[in-house]
Amino acid sequence: MFAKIIGLLALCLPLVQGGGASTALIERAGPNLKALLSEPGRKWCPGTQVFFPGQKNYASLTTQRWSIYEAPSYLAAIKPACVADVQKVVNLCAELNIPFLPTGGGHGYSTSFGKLENGLSLDLGAFKQVEVNKAAKTATIGGAATFGDVLDPLYSAGFEIPTGSCTCVGFLGGTLGGGVGRYQGIHGLIIDNLLSLQMVTAAGKLITVSATENAELFWGMRGAGFNYGVVVNATYKVHPLTNGGEVQVVDLIFTREQNETFFKTLASLEGTLPPELALLTYVDWNATYNGTVAILDVSYPGPKDKFLQLVKPFTDLKPAYTEFQTIPWNRLLRQLGFQLNDLVCIKEQQHSMYSVGTKNLSSPDYIDAFAKYDQLFADYPDTRLSTLEIEVFPTQAVVAIPQDSTAYPWRDIEAQVMIQMSFTGSPTSPGAIAANKVAQELRTAFSKTSGYDQLEIYVSYAHGDEDPAAWYGKDKLPRLIELKKKWDPKDIFRYDNPLPSEYP
């Protein structure tokens, strides 16, 4: 019956993205761009492909956006088969001032992407390699490989690495903003496992970025990396499988009548999670229960008897439904949450995301948010794909990393509150307007009780209308801006929650 559970579409860490263009735009400007990209003198590598919206199979041959809300518009997409062609594209766009966007998994949803109009999608779809070096305990991952692409090769080699929460998000895109996830209490953020990057700069040069090469840029790439270049591959340290790769999981459903007790129990665990225990809560509309529910999924790579003790505060509440499983690490993303991964990964839907990072777990705010979602679903059925996600991940390995060692600013966040609105109508429909209004109200409310004196937002979860200090931190912005002036003085990488030219 849980094939009917819908709305858990905020599971995905964001990436760089793709999009489409109207026929009118293609007719007006397409021929010039087509001629430019088709010139024999370009001498593209064998296998490099150029596509134009409107041609047969365009959508299936190019990487499309997960969200079409506030989407960029493209007149063409190019899928390079070699790094040299990535360099050529960057040089061409810089020289002729062609707006472009690198496209990995296609999961970025900031409204800042909508500022790209009539541009070029630099589709990295040919760069999906996953190479594991067992002796060195490293993995080199291509610019378009997804979390799902990485799981089986690592698991087969006896290793694991922190990931985001669903298989279809690009690994590198999920890295550059920081990389939060279930295993961060054990291994830190994804950036804390990053060893080096191969990237094409705004000058079209291929460089290595690491702690020993271009070290200052390496600092900035770990938390604000989408502002500086195109990453074609990255090398990470990987770890032997925790608990032999065996993960204890449970999914629980709490009905409308149980939500207050559940949220009070959740909040009571603030600051007590062991490094291995990850809690994800979703508030959404559930067809099986014909109403709003709270769903909790819990994962723990450890002994089953210990796991049962840890989740007892929740199972004692007698949830409406409980499902325990023991699964291998490489199946965690696909099977946890009632196997909703495939539904979550459907592309080309309307998603308007807001979020807040909090230090406190505030049950009154959670209860109020549940009520607001419940009312929204009742008033506007076209919003019933919306969800509130509360990611409560342990922070032990995250805060163990010195705060000034990377550009990522918010290491002590206890919970990521993701207020993700989805609607089947247009962005100007009554349901969409009501959903965005509720989201803005909730963002303000959660910010007031967050435990911080300023709005703190994981940049990959940002809506795009916030002050850049909320994404990058007031203390780190000046250093990031200086790096921007050095590595991208023409600001050609400017569509993914971009750095300001000056601050304040």
Coordinates of C-alpha atoms in Angstrom, one line a residue:
M1 CA 0.0 0.0 0.0
F2 CA 2.9 2.3 0.4
A3 CA 3.3 2.7 -3.3
K4 CA 0.7 5.4 -2.7
I5 CA 2.8 7.4 -0.2
I6 CA 3.6 10.5 -2.1
G7 CA 5.2 13.8 -1.6
L8 CA 8.6 12.9 -0.3
L9 CA 10.3 14.9 -3.0
A10 CA 12.7 17.0 -0.8
L11 CA 15.0 14.1 -0.2
C12 CA 17.5 15.2 -2.7
L13 CA 20.7 17.2 -2.2
P14 CA 20.8 19.8 -5.0
L15 CA 23.1 19.9 -8.0
V16 CA 23.9 22.0 -11.0
Q17 CA 21.1 21.6 -13.5
G18 CA 19.6 21.5 -16.9
G19 CA 16.5 22.9 -18.5
G20 CA 14.6 23.7 -21.7
A21 CA 13.7 26.6 -24.0
S22 CA 10.5 27.6 -25.8
T23 CA 10.0 27.1 -29.5
A24 CA 9.9 30.8 -30.0
L25 CA 13.3 31.3 -28.4
I26 CA 14.8 28.5 -30.5
E27 CA 13.4 30.2 -33.7
R28 CA 14.7 33.6 -32.7
A29 CA 18.2 32.8 -31.5
G30 CA 18.8 29.1 -32.1
P31 CA 20.2 29.2 -35.7
N32 CA 23.1 31.5 -34.6
L33 CA 24.1 29.3 -31.7
K34 CA 23.6 26.2 -33.8
A35 CA 26.0 27.6 -36.4
L36 CA 28.5 28.6 -33.8
L37 CA 28.6 25.1 -32.2
S38 CA 28.5 23.4 -35.6
E39 CA 31.5 25.1 -37.1
P40 CA 34.0 22.6 -38.5
G41 CA 36.8 24.6 -36.9
R42 CA 35.6 23.7 -33.4
K43 CA 37.1 20.2 -33.9
W44 CA 35.2 18.6 -31.1
C45 CA 36.4 15.3 -29.8
P46 CA 34.8 12.2 -31.3
G47 CA 31.7 11.5 -29.3
T48 CA 30.9 15.0 -28.3
Q49 CA 27.3 15.8 -29.1
V50 CA 25.3 19.0 -29.6
F51 CA 21.6 19.2 -29.1
F52 CA 18.8 21.7 -29.6
P53 CA 15.4 22.0 -27.9
G54 CA 12.7 20.9 -30.3
Q55 CA 14.8 18.2 -32.0
K56 CA 13.7 14.5 -31.6
N57 CA 14.7 12.9 -28.3
Y58 CA 16.2 16.1 -26.9
A59 CA 14.8 15.5 -23.4
S60 CA 16.0 11.9 -23.3
L61 CA 19.5 12.6 -24.7
T62 CA 20.3 15.5 -22.4
T63 CA 20.1 15.9 -18.6
Q64 CA 16.9 17.5 -17.6
R65 CA 16.1 19.5 -14.4
W66 CA 14.6 17.8 -11.4
S67 CA 12.5 21.0 -10.8
I68 CA 11.1 23.2 -13.5
Y69 CA 10.2 26.0 -11.0
E70 CA 12.1 29.2 -11.9
A71 CA 14.1 27.2 -14.4
P72 CA 16.9 28.4 -16.7
S73 CA 16.1 28.5 -20.4
Y74 CA 18.5 27.0 -22.9
L75 CA 18.9 27.3 -26.7
A76 CA 21.3 24.4 -26.9
A77 CA 23.0 21.7 -24.9
I78 CA 26.5 20.3 -25.5
K79 CA 27.6 17.0 -24.1
P80 CA 31.5 16.9 -24.3
A81 CA 33.1 13.5 -24.6
C82 CA 36.5 14.8 -23.4
V83 CA 37.9 17.4 -20.9
A84 CA 39.4 19.4 -23.8
D85 CA 35.9 20.1 -25.1
V86 CA 34.8 21.3 -21.6
Q87 CA 37.7 23.7 -21.8
K88 CA 36.6 24.8 -25.3
V89 CA 33.0 25.4 -24.2
V90 CA 34.1 27.5 -21.2
N91 CA 36.5 29.6 -23.4
L92 CA 33.8 30.1 -26.0
C93 CA 31.2 31.2 -23.5
A94 CA 33.6 33.5 -21.8
E95 CA 34.7 35.1 -25.0
L96 CA 31.3 35.6 -26.5
N97 CA 29.4 36.2 -23.2
I98 CA 27.1 33.3 -23.7
P99 CA 25.4 32.4 -20.4
F100 CA 25.9 28.8 -19.5
L101 CA 25.5 26.3 -16.7
P102 CA 27.4 23.1 -16.0
T103 CA 24.9 20.2 -15.7
G104 CA 25.6 17.2 -13.5
G105 CA 22.7 15.3 -12.0
G106 CA 20.3 18.2 -12.6
H107 CA 19.0 18.6 -9.1
G108 CA 19.7 22.2 -8.2
Y109 CA 16.5 24.1 -7.5
S110 CA 17.5 27.5 -6.3
T111 CA 15.5 30.3 -8.0
S112 CA 18.9 31.9 -8.9
F113 CA 19.0 29.4 -11.8
G114 CA 16.0 31.1 -13.4
K115 CA 18.2 34.2 -14.1
L116 CA 19.9 32.2 -16.9
E117 CA 18.0 33.0 -20.0
N118 CA 18.6 31.8 -23.6
G119 CA 21.8 30.0 -22.6
L120 CA 23.8 26.9 -23.1
S121 CA 23.7 23.7 -21.0
L122 CA 27.2 22.2 -20.5
D123 CA 26.0 18.7 -20.0
L124 CA 28.6 16.6 -18.2
G125 CA 26.7 13.4 -18.8
A126 CA 29.7 11.6 -20.4
F127 CA 31.7 12.0 -17.1
K128 CA 30.1 9.3 -15.0
Q129 CA 33.2 7.1 -14.1
V130 CA 33.6 5.6 -10.7
E131 CA 37.1 4.2 -10.1
V132 CA 37.9 2.6 -6.7
N133 CA 41.6 2.2 -5.6
K134 CA 41.4 -0.4 -2.9
A135 CA 45.1 -0.1 -2.0
A136 CA 44.9 3.7 -1.5
K137 CA 41.4 3.6 -0.1
T138 CA 40.2 6.3 -2.6
A139 CA 37.5 6.7 -5.2
T140 CA 37.6 9.0 -8.2
I141 CA 34.2 10.1 -9.3
G142 CA 33.2 11.8 -12.5
G143 CA 31.3 15.1 -12.8
A144 CA 27.9 13.6 -13.6
A145 CA 28.0 10.4 -11.6
T146 CA 25.1 10.2 -9.1
F147 CA 25.0 8.9 -5.6
G148 CA 23.4 5.8 -7.0
D149 CA 26.2 5.3 -9.5
V150 CA 28.7 5.2 -6.6
L151 CA 27.0 2.8 -4.2
D152 CA 27.6 -0.6 -5.8
P153 CA 31.2 -0.1 -6.9
L154 CA 32.2 1.0 -3.4
Y155 CA 30.2 -1.7 -1.6
S156 CA 31.7 -4.4 -3.9
A157 CA 35.2 -3.2 -3.0
G158 CA 34.3 -3.2 0.7
F159 CA 34.0 0.6 1.2
E160 CA 31.5 3.3 2.0
I161 CA 31.4 7.1 1.8
P162 CA 29.0 9.7 3.0
T163 CA 26.2 10.5 0.5
G164 CA 23.0 12.5 0.2
S165 CA 19.6 10.9 0.7
C166 CA 18.6 9.7 -2.8
T167 CA 20.3 8.0 -5.7
C168 CA 19.6 10.4 -8.5
V169 CA 21.5 13.4 -7.2
G170 CA 25.0 14.1 -8.7
F171 CA 27.8 13.2 -6.4
L172 CA 30.0 16.2 -7.2
G173 CA 27.1 18.7 -7.1
G174 CA 26.1 17.2 -3.8
T175 CA 29.7 17.8 -2.6
L176 CA 30.4 21.4 -3.5
G177 CA 28.0 23.0 -1.1
G178 CA 29.2 20.8 1.8
G179 CA 27.4 17.4 1.6
V180 CA 25.2 16.6 4.6
G181 CA 23.9 13.1 5.0
R182 CA 23.1 10.1 7.3
Y183 CA 26.7 9.1 7.8
Q184 CA 28.1 12.5 8.7
G185 CA 28.3 11.6 12.3
I186 CA 30.7 8.8 11.4
H187 CA 32.7 10.3 8.5
G188 CA 31.9 14.0 8.5
L189 CA 30.4 15.9 5.5
I190 CA 31.2 14.8 2.0
I191 CA 33.7 17.7 1.7
D192 CA 35.5 16.3 4.7
N193 CA 36.3 13.2 2.6
L194 CA 37.4 15.2 -0.5
L195 CA 41.0 14.8 -1.4
S196 CA 41.3 16.6 -4.8
L197 CA 39.5 17.9 -7.8
Q198 CA 40.2 18.2 -11.5
M199 CA 38.5 21.4 -12.6
V200 CA 38.3 23.8 -15.6
T201 CA 38.6 27.4 -14.5
A202 CA 37.0 30.4 -15.9
A203 CA 40.1 30.9 -18.0
G204 CA 39.6 27.5 -19.6
K205 CA 42.6 25.9 -17.8
L206 CA 42.5 22.4 -16.4
I207 CA 44.0 22.4 -12.9
T208 CA 44.3 20.1 -9.9
V209 CA 42.9 21.5 -6.6
S210 CA 43.9 19.9 -3.3
A211 CA 45.5 20.7 0.0
T212 CA 48.9 20.9 -1.7
E213 CA 47.9 22.3 -5.1
N214 CA 45.9 25.6 -5.2
A215 CA 45.3 25.1 -1.5
E216 CA 43.4 28.4 -1.1
L217 CA 41.0 27.5 -3.9
F218 CA 40.6 24.1 -2.3
W219 CA 39.4 25.8 0.8
G220 CA 36.7 27.7 -1.2
M221 CA 35.6 24.8 -3.3
R222 CA 34.6 23.0 -0.1
G223 CA 31.4 24.9 0.6
A224 CA 31.1 27.3 -2.3
G225 CA 32.6 25.3 -5.2
F226 CA 30.0 26.1 -7.8
N227 CA 31.3 29.7 -8.0
Y228 CA 34.7 28.9 -9.4
G229 CA 34.7 26.4 -12.2
V230 CA 33.6 23.1 -13.7
V231 CA 34.6 20.0 -11.8
V232 CA 35.2 17.1 -14.2
N233 CA 36.2 14.6 -11.5
A234 CA 37.1 14.4 -7.9
T235 CA 39.0 12.0 -5.7
Y236 CA 37.7 11.1 -2.2
K237 CA 39.0 9.0 0.7
V238 CA 36.7 6.0 1.3
H239 CA 36.1 3.9 4.4
P240 CA 35.8 0.2 5.3
L241 CA 32.1 -0.7 5.6
T242 CA 30.7 0.2 9.1
N243 CA 29.3 -2.9 10.8
G244 CA 30.3 -5.0 7.8
G245 CA 28.0 -2.9 5.6
E246 CA 24.9 -4.1 7.5
V247 CA 22.4 -1.3 8.3
Q248 CA 19.4 -1.5 10.7
V249 CA 16.5 0.6 9.5
V250 CA 12.9 1.3 10.5
D251 CA 10.1 3.3 8.8
L252 CA 7.2 4.5 11.0
I253 CA 4.0 6.3 10.2
F254 CA 2.3 8.6 12.7
T255 CA -1.2 9.9 12.0
R256 CA -2.6 13.3 12.4
E257 CA -3.8 12.4 15.9
Q258 CA -0.3 11.2 16.9
N259 CA 1.7 14.0 15.5
E260 CA 2.1 16.1 18.7
T261 CA 3.3 13.2 20.8
F262 CA 5.7 12.2 18.1
F263 CA 7.2 15.6 17.7
K264 CA 7.7 16.1 21.4
T265 CA 9.5 12.8 21.5
L266 CA 11.7 13.8 18.6
A267 CA 12.6 17.1 20.2
S268 CA 13.5 15.4 23.5
L269 CA 16.4 13.6 21.7
E270 CA 18.2 16.9 21.0
G271 CA 21.9 16.5 21.3
T272 CA 21.7 12.8 22.3
L273 CA 22.2 10.9 19.0
P274 CA 25.1 8.5 18.8
P275 CA 27.3 9.1 15.7
E276 CA 25.6 6.2 13.8
L277 CA 21.9 7.1 14.3
A278 CA 20.2 9.2 11.6
L279 CA 16.6 10.4 11.8
L280 CA 14.6 11.8 8.9
T281 CA 11.0 13.0 9.4
Y282 CA 8.6 13.8 6.6
V283 CA 5.2 15.5 6.9
D284 CA 3.2 14.8 3.8
W285 CA -0.2 13.9 2.5
N286 CA -0.7 10.1 2.4
A287 CA -3.2 8.5 0.1
T288 CA -3.4 5.3 2.2
Y289 CA -4.4 7.2 5.3
N290 CA -6.3 9.9 3.3
G291 CA -4.7 12.6 5.3
T292 CA -1.6 14.3 6.6
V293 CA 0.9 12.1 8.3
A294 CA 4.4 12.2 9.9
I295 CA 6.8 9.6 8.6
L296 CA 10.0 8.8 10.4
D297 CA 12.8 6.8 8.9
V298 CA 15.7 5.8 11.1
S299 CA 19.0 4.2 10.1
Y300 CA 21.8 2.7 12.2
P301 CA 24.8 0.7 11.0
G302 CA 25.2 -1.3 14.2
P303 CA 23.9 -4.2 16.3
K304 CA 20.2 -4.9 16.1
D305 CA 19.7 -5.1 19.9
K306 CA 21.2 -1.7 20.3
F307 CA 19.1 -0.3 17.5
L308 CA 15.9 -1.5 19.1
Q309 CA 16.8 0.3 22.3
L310 CA 17.6 3.5 20.4
V311 CA 14.2 3.6 18.6
K312 CA 12.2 2.4 21.6
P313 CA 11.0 6.0 22.4
F314 CA 9.3 6.0 19.0
T315 CA 8.0 2.5 18.9
D316 CA 6.5 2.9 22.4
L317 CA 4.2 5.6 20.8
K318 CA 2.5 2.7 18.9
P319 CA 2.8 4.2 15.4
A320 CA 0.1 3.4 12.8
Y321 CA 2.6 1.4 10.8
T322 CA 6.1 0.1 11.6
E323 CA 8.5 -1.7 9.2
F324 CA 11.9 -3.0 10.3
Q325 CA 14.6 -4.1 7.9
T326 CA 18.2 -5.1 7.9
I327 CA 19.8 -4.0 4.6
P328 CA 23.2 -3.6 3.0
W329 CA 24.7 -0.1 2.8
N330 CA 24.4 0.0 -1.0
R331 CA 20.6 -0.5 -0.8
L332 CA 20.0 2.1 1.9
L333 CA 19.0 4.9 -0.3
R334 CA 16.7 2.7 -2.4
Q335 CA 14.9 0.8 0.3
L336 CA 14.5 3.2 3.2
G337 CA 11.4 5.3 3.3
F338 CA 9.1 2.7 1.9
Q339 CA 11.2 2.4 -1.3
L340 CA 10.2 5.9 -2.5
N341 CA 13.4 6.6 -4.2
D342 CA 12.1 6.1 -7.7
L343 CA 9.1 8.5 -7.0
V344 CA 11.4 11.0 -5.4
C345 CA 13.7 11.1 -8.5
I346 CA 11.0 11.9 -11.0
K347 CA 12.2 15.0 -12.9
E348 CA 10.5 18.0 -14.5
Q349 CA 8.1 18.8 -11.6
Q350 CA 7.3 22.1 -9.8
H351 CA 9.3 22.3 -6.6
S352 CA 9.7 25.5 -4.6
M353 CA 12.2 24.9 -1.7
Y354 CA 12.8 26.9 1.5
S355 CA 14.9 25.8 4.4
V356 CA 16.4 26.7 7.7
G357 CA 19.3 25.3 9.7
T358 CA 18.5 25.0 13.4
K359 CA 20.5 24.3 16.5
N360 CA 17.3 23.5 18.5
L361 CA 14.7 20.9 17.9
S362 CA 11.5 22.8 18.5
S363 CA 8.4 20.7 18.9
P364 CA 6.0 23.7 19.0
D365 CA 7.3 24.7 15.6
Y366 CA 7.0 21.2 14.2
I367 CA 3.5 20.9 15.5
D368 CA 2.5 24.2 14.0
A369 CA 4.1 23.3 10.7
F370 CA 2.1 20.0 10.6
A371 CA -1.1 22.0 11.1
K372 CA -0.2 24.4 8.4
Y373 CA 0.6 21.6 5.9
D374 CA -2.6 19.8 6.9
Q375 CA -4.7 23.0 6.2
L376 CA -2.8 23.6 2.9
F377 CA -3.5 20.1 1.7
A378 CA -7.2 20.4 2.6
D379 CA -7.6 23.8 0.9
Y380 CA -5.5 23.1 -2.2
P381 CA -5.3 19.4 -3.2
D382 CA -2.9 20.3 -6.1
T383 CA -0.2 20.9 -3.4
R384 CA -0.3 17.4 -1.9
L385 CA 3.1 16.5 -3.3
S386 CA 4.6 19.0 -0.9
T387 CA 6.5 17.9 2.1
L388 CA 8.2 19.1 5.2
E389 CA 11.5 17.2 5.8
I390 CA 13.4 17.4 9.1
E391 CA 16.9 15.9 8.8
V392 CA 18.3 15.2 12.3
F393 CA 21.8 13.9 11.6
P394 CA 24.5 13.4 14.3
T395 CA 27.3 16.0 14.2
Q396 CA 30.3 14.4 16.0
A397 CA 32.6 13.9 13.0
V398 CA 31.3 17.2 11.5
V399 CA 32.3 19.5 14.4
A400 CA 35.6 17.6 14.9
I401 CA 36.8 19.4 11.7
P402 CA 38.2 22.9 12.5
Q403 CA 35.6 25.5 11.5
D404 CA 38.2 27.6 9.5
S405 CA 39.5 24.6 7.5
T406 CA 36.8 24.8 4.8
A407 CA 34.5 27.4 3.4
Y408 CA 31.4 25.5 4.8
P409 CA 30.1 27.8 7.6
W410 CA 27.5 25.8 9.6
R411 CA 29.1 22.8 11.2
D412 CA 27.0 22.8 14.4
I413 CA 23.6 22.7 12.8
E414 CA 21.6 20.0 14.5
A415 CA 18.6 19.8 12.1
Q416 CA 18.0 20.8 8.5
V417 CA 14.4 21.9 8.1
M418 CA 13.4 21.7 4.5
I419 CA 10.1 23.3 3.6
Q420 CA 9.5 22.0 0.1
M421 CA 6.4 23.0 -1.8
S422 CA 5.2 21.2 -4.9
F423 CA 2.2 21.8 -7.0
T424 CA 0.7 20.5 -10.2
G425 CA -0.6 23.9 -11.4
S426 CA 1.4 26.9 -12.7
P427 CA 3.6 28.9 -10.4
T428 CA 0.9 31.6 -10.4
S429 CA -2.0 29.3 -9.5
P430 CA -3.8 29.8 -6.2
G431 CA -2.3 26.6 -4.8
A432 CA 1.2 27.7 -5.7
I433 CA 0.7 31.1 -4.2
A434 CA -0.7 29.7 -1.0
A435 CA 2.1 27.1 -0.7
N436 CA 4.9 29.7 -1.1
K437 CA 3.2 31.9 1.5
V438 CA 3.1 29.1 4.0
A439 CA 6.7 28.2 3.2
Q440 CA 7.8 31.8 3.8
E441 CA 5.9 32.0 7.1
L442 CA 7.5 28.7 8.3
R443 CA 11.0 29.8 7.3
T444 CA 10.5 32.9 9.4
A445 CA 9.1 30.9 12.4
F446 CA 11.9 28.3 12.4
S447 CA 14.5 31.0 12.1
K448 CA 13.3 32.8 15.2
T449 CA 13.6 29.6 17.4
S450 CA 16.6 28.2 15.6
G451 CA 19.1 29.0 18.4
Y452 CA 21.1 31.3 16.1
D453 CA 21.1 35.0 15.9
Q454 CA 21.0 35.0 12.1
L455 CA 19.5 32.9 9.3
E456 CA 21.7 29.9 8.6
I457 CA 21.0 27.9 5.5
Y458 CA 22.8 25.0 3.9
V459 CA 23.5 26.6 0.5
S460 CA 22.4 23.5 -1.4
Y461 CA 18.9 23.8 0.2
A462 CA 18.5 27.5 -0.3
H463 CA 15.5 29.1 -2.0
G464 CA 17.7 31.7 -3.6
D465 CA 16.1 34.9 -2.2
E466 CA 18.2 34.9 1.0
D467 CA 21.1 37.2 1.9
P468 CA 24.4 35.5 0.8
A469 CA 25.5 35.7 4.4
A470 CA 22.9 33.0 5.2
W471 CA 24.5 30.7 2.7
Y472 CA 28.2 31.4 3.2
G473 CA 28.5 33.2 6.6
K474 CA 29.5 36.8 7.2
D475 CA 33.0 35.7 8.4
K476 CA 33.8 33.7 5.3
L477 CA 32.3 35.9 2.6
P478 CA 35.3 38.3 2.3
R479 CA 37.7 35.5 1.7
L480 CA 35.4 33.8 -0.8
I481 CA 34.9 37.1 -2.7
E482 CA 38.7 37.5 -3.0
L483 CA 39.0 34.0 -4.4
K484 CA 36.2 34.9 -6.9
K485 CA 38.1 38.0 -8.1
K486 CA 41.2 35.8 -8.7
W487 CA 39.6 32.8 -10.3
D488 CA 36.5 34.1 -12.0
P489 CA 36.9 37.9 -12.5
K490 CA 34.3 38.0 -15.3
D491 CA 31.8 36.2 -13.1
I492 CA 30.9 33.6 -15.7
F493 CA 29.9 31.1 -12.9
R494 CA 27.1 33.2 -11.5
Y495 CA 23.8 31.2 -11.5
D496 CA 24.1 28.9 -8.4
N497 CA 23.4 31.0 -5.3
P498 CA 26.2 33.3 -6.5
L499 CA 28.7 35.2 -4.4
P500 CA 28.3 39.0 -4.3
S501 CA 31.0 41.1 -5.8
E502 CA 31.4 42.9 -2.4
Y503 CA 30.2 42.3 1.1
P504 CA 28.7 44.1 3.0

